[in-house]
Amino acid sequence: MDNQHIAFVISDVARLYRRRFDERTRSFGITGPQMRAVVAIMRFPGINQGALADRLDVEPITTCRMVDRLEQDRRAWQLFLTEAAEPIGQQLQAIGQTMLNESLEGIDPTNRDAALATLARIRDNLNNVSPGNETQGAMTHG
């Protein structure tokens, strides 16, 4: 298979974003997955642990352990950042924005918007694939 296949390129871009973000936030003293949990909670205040697990693409028990390490209250039904975590969340957001700006350097806004629209459509198509249709779609479009 061609190494320029869109799925591989998307995966590489996501991996590189995570790697660079982890490098820039190593000094925070929390793991990459914990940082992604903080960012998700910041973006979606009141998210429950199941929805957080879906967003992080991990099992709910993994999210429970992650949240337990971040906060010792296992009875939380909805997750919010504490006042102590707000400055960390703001720093993570600033680092993420800087990385985004750097990654889009030299890309014309029209091309950027077209790429974003294309990726959003790919995401929506993948979200709408029903179980059992994957093989048929692969044979038809593959």
mmCIF file of C-alpha atoms in Angstrom:
data_model
loop_
_atom_site.group_PDB
_atom_site.id
_atom_site.type_symbol
_atom_site.label_atom_id
_atom_site.label_comp_id
_atom_site.label_asym_id
_atom_site.label_seq_id
_atom_site.Cartn_x
_atom_site.Cartn_y
_atom_site.Cartn_z
ATOM 1 C CA MET A 1 0.000 0.000 0.000
ATOM 2 C CA ASP A 2 1.177 3.520 -0.814
ATOM 3 C CA ASN A 3 2.650 5.459 2.146
ATOM 4 C CA GLN A 4 0.703 8.507 0.891
ATOM 5 C CA HIS A 5 -2.610 6.745 1.533
ATOM 6 C CA ILE A 6 -4.877 9.312 3.221
ATOM 7 C CA ALA A 7 -5.534 7.125 6.269
ATOM 8 C CA PHE A 8 -1.795 6.774 6.935
ATOM 9 C CA VAL A 9 -1.178 10.488 6.464
ATOM 10 C CA ILE A 10 -4.028 11.352 8.852
ATOM 11 C CA SER A 11 -2.649 8.885 11.395
ATOM 12 C CA ASP A 12 0.868 10.299 11.036
ATOM 13 C CA VAL A 13 -0.361 13.873 11.505
ATOM 14 C CA ALA A 14 -2.321 12.904 14.642
ATOM 15 C CA ARG A 15 0.665 10.979 16.034
ATOM 16 C CA LEU A 16 3.011 13.899 15.381
ATOM 17 C CA TYR A 17 0.618 16.375 17.016
ATOM 18 C CA ARG A 18 0.469 14.151 20.121
ATOM 19 C CA ARG A 19 4.250 13.677 20.169
ATOM 20 C CA ARG A 20 5.041 17.403 19.822
ATOM 21 C CA PHE A 21 2.379 18.308 22.385
ATOM 22 C CA ASP A 22 3.782 15.744 24.837
ATOM 23 C CA GLU A 23 7.316 17.107 24.288
ATOM 24 C CA ARG A 24 6.190 20.664 25.012
ATOM 25 C CA THR A 25 4.181 19.749 28.102
ATOM 26 C CA ARG A 26 6.483 17.166 29.696
ATOM 27 C CA SER A 27 7.283 19.588 32.542
ATOM 28 C CA PHE A 28 3.657 19.540 33.764
ATOM 29 C CA GLY A 29 4.255 16.237 35.561
ATOM 30 C CA ILE A 30 1.239 14.424 34.126
ATOM 31 C CA THR A 31 1.053 11.883 31.333
ATOM 32 C CA GLY A 32 -0.030 12.579 27.769
ATOM 33 C CA PRO A 33 -3.340 10.729 28.214
ATOM 34 C CA GLN A 34 -4.012 12.676 31.419
ATOM 35 C CA MET A 35 -3.326 15.937 29.581
ATOM 36 C CA ARG A 36 -5.713 14.911 26.814
ATOM 37 C CA ALA A 37 -8.333 14.192 29.493
ATOM 38 C CA VAL A 38 -7.810 17.668 31.012
ATOM 39 C CA VAL A 39 -8.151 19.276 27.577
ATOM 40 C CA ALA A 40 -11.306 17.276 26.795
ATOM 41 C CA ILE A 41 -12.867 18.219 30.144
ATOM 42 C CA MET A 42 -11.957 21.845 29.494
ATOM 43 C CA ARG A 43 -13.545 21.723 26.025
ATOM 44 C CA PHE A 44 -16.639 19.856 27.233
ATOM 45 C CA PRO A 45 -17.370 20.925 30.831
ATOM 46 C CA GLY A 46 -19.671 18.462 32.589
ATOM 47 C CA ILE A 47 -18.773 15.572 30.283
ATOM 48 C CA ASN A 48 -19.380 12.194 31.908
ATOM 49 C CA GLN A 49 -16.760 9.468 32.130
ATOM 50 C CA GLY A 50 -18.312 7.348 29.376
ATOM 51 C CA ALA A 51 -18.362 10.232 26.893
ATOM 52 C CA LEU A 52 -14.822 11.140 27.939
ATOM 53 C CA ALA A 53 -13.739 7.554 27.226
ATOM 54 C CA ASP A 54 -15.289 7.827 23.746
ATOM 55 C CA ARG A 55 -13.497 11.122 23.080
ATOM 56 C CA LEU A 56 -10.159 9.680 24.228
ATOM 57 C CA ASP A 57 -10.789 6.385 22.404
ATOM 58 C CA VAL A 58 -10.136 4.303 25.519
ATOM 59 C CA GLU A 59 -12.167 1.888 27.606
ATOM 60 C CA PRO A 60 -14.330 3.446 30.350
ATOM 61 C CA ILE A 61 -12.281 1.679 33.067
ATOM 62 C CA THR A 62 -9.134 3.334 31.700
ATOM 63 C CA THR A 63 -10.844 6.717 31.889
ATOM 64 C CA CYS A 64 -11.964 5.954 35.437
ATOM 65 C CA ARG A 65 -8.366 5.225 36.459
ATOM 66 C CA MET A 66 -7.140 8.349 34.685
ATOM 67 C CA VAL A 67 -9.732 10.504 36.444
ATOM 68 C CA ASP A 68 -8.924 8.803 39.759
ATOM 69 C CA ARG A 69 -5.299 9.827 39.370
ATOM 70 C CA LEU A 70 -6.316 13.365 38.539
ATOM 71 C CA GLU A 71 -8.948 13.526 41.297
ATOM 72 C CA GLN A 72 -9.569 10.947 44.028
ATOM 73 C CA ASP A 73 -13.407 11.178 43.986
ATOM 74 C CA ARG A 74 -14.690 8.072 42.156
ATOM 75 C CA ARG A 75 -18.309 9.140 42.503
ATOM 76 C CA ALA A 76 -18.080 11.940 39.932
ATOM 77 C CA TRP A 77 -20.853 11.717 37.365
ATOM 78 C CA GLN A 78 -19.877 14.876 35.552
ATOM 79 C CA LEU A 79 -16.356 16.151 35.178
ATOM 80 C CA PHE A 80 -15.254 19.760 35.534
ATOM 81 C CA LEU A 81 -11.826 21.287 35.927
ATOM 82 C CA THR A 82 -11.098 22.515 39.418
ATOM 83 C CA GLU A 83 -9.833 26.034 40.025
ATOM 84 C CA ALA A 84 -6.357 24.563 40.503
ATOM 85 C CA ALA A 85 -6.510 22.929 37.064
ATOM 86 C CA GLU A 86 -7.755 26.020 35.200
ATOM 87 C CA PRO A 87 -4.277 27.578 34.755
ATOM 88 C CA ILE A 88 -2.910 24.249 33.493
ATOM 89 C CA GLY A 89 -5.807 23.981 31.066
ATOM 90 C CA GLN A 90 -5.107 27.500 29.805
ATOM 91 C CA GLN A 91 -1.412 26.697 29.354
ATOM 92 C CA LEU A 92 -2.283 23.502 27.460
ATOM 93 C CA GLN A 93 -4.662 25.457 25.272
ATOM 94 C CA ALA A 94 -1.979 28.073 24.499
ATOM 95 C CA ILE A 95 0.559 25.368 23.631
ATOM 96 C CA GLY A 96 -1.994 23.668 21.392
ATOM 97 C CA GLN A 97 -2.789 26.930 19.603
ATOM 98 C CA THR A 98 0.925 27.623 19.052
ATOM 99 C CA MET A 99 1.393 24.134 17.612
ATOM 100 C CA LEU A 100 -1.600 24.574 15.338
ATOM 101 C CA ASN A 101 -0.286 27.917 14.085
ATOM 102 C CA GLU A 102 3.147 26.381 13.443
ATOM 103 C CA SER A 103 1.677 23.378 11.645
ATOM 104 C CA LEU A 104 -0.387 25.580 9.326
ATOM 105 C CA GLU A 105 2.495 27.919 8.493
ATOM 106 C CA GLY A 106 2.778 28.528 4.761
ATOM 107 C CA ILE A 107 -0.632 27.002 3.998
ATOM 108 C CA ASP A 108 -3.037 29.289 2.183
ATOM 109 C CA PRO A 109 -6.284 29.832 4.178
ATOM 110 C CA THR A 110 -8.342 28.571 1.218
ATOM 111 C CA ASN A 111 -6.360 25.306 1.146
ATOM 112 C CA ARG A 112 -6.575 25.024 4.935
ATOM 113 C CA ASP A 113 -10.365 25.459 4.841
ATOM 114 C CA ALA A 114 -10.679 22.914 2.025
ATOM 115 C CA ALA A 115 -8.549 20.391 3.932
ATOM 116 C CA LEU A 116 -10.606 20.914 7.091
ATOM 117 C CA ALA A 117 -13.862 20.471 5.172
ATOM 118 C CA THR A 118 -12.528 17.295 3.556
ATOM 119 C CA LEU A 119 -11.372 15.850 6.888
ATOM 120 C CA ALA A 120 -14.713 16.740 8.500
ATOM 121 C CA ARG A 121 -16.508 14.910 5.692
ATOM 122 C CA ILE A 122 -14.239 11.861 6.115
ATOM 123 C CA ARG A 123 -14.956 11.901 9.873
ATOM 124 C CA ASP A 124 -18.701 12.166 9.252
ATOM 125 C CA ASN A 125 -18.596 9.336 6.712
ATOM 126 C CA LEU A 126 -16.729 7.125 9.181
ATOM 127 C CA ASN A 127 -19.182 7.992 11.959
ATOM 128 C CA ASN A 128 -22.064 6.964 9.691
ATOM 129 C CA VAL A 129 -20.668 3.558 8.664
ATOM 130 C CA SER A 130 -22.995 0.905 10.020
ATOM 131 C CA PRO A 131 -21.603 -2.399 11.327
ATOM 132 C CA GLY A 132 -21.498 -5.006 8.602
ATOM 133 C CA ASN A 133 -21.113 -2.514 5.746
ATOM 134 C CA GLU A 134 -17.335 -2.094 6.111
ATOM 135 C CA THR A 135 -16.463 -5.036 3.838
ATOM 136 C CA GLN A 136 -18.913 -4.018 1.135
ATOM 137 C CA GLY A 137 -17.624 -0.422 1.151
ATOM 138 C CA ALA A 138 -14.010 -1.601 0.974
ATOM 139 C CA MET A 139 -14.739 -3.835 -2.002
ATOM 140 C CA THR A 140 -16.759 -1.160 -3.792
ATOM 141 C CA HIS A 141 -14.304 1.684 -3.148
ATOM 142 C CA GLY A 142 -11.072 -0.227 -2.558
#
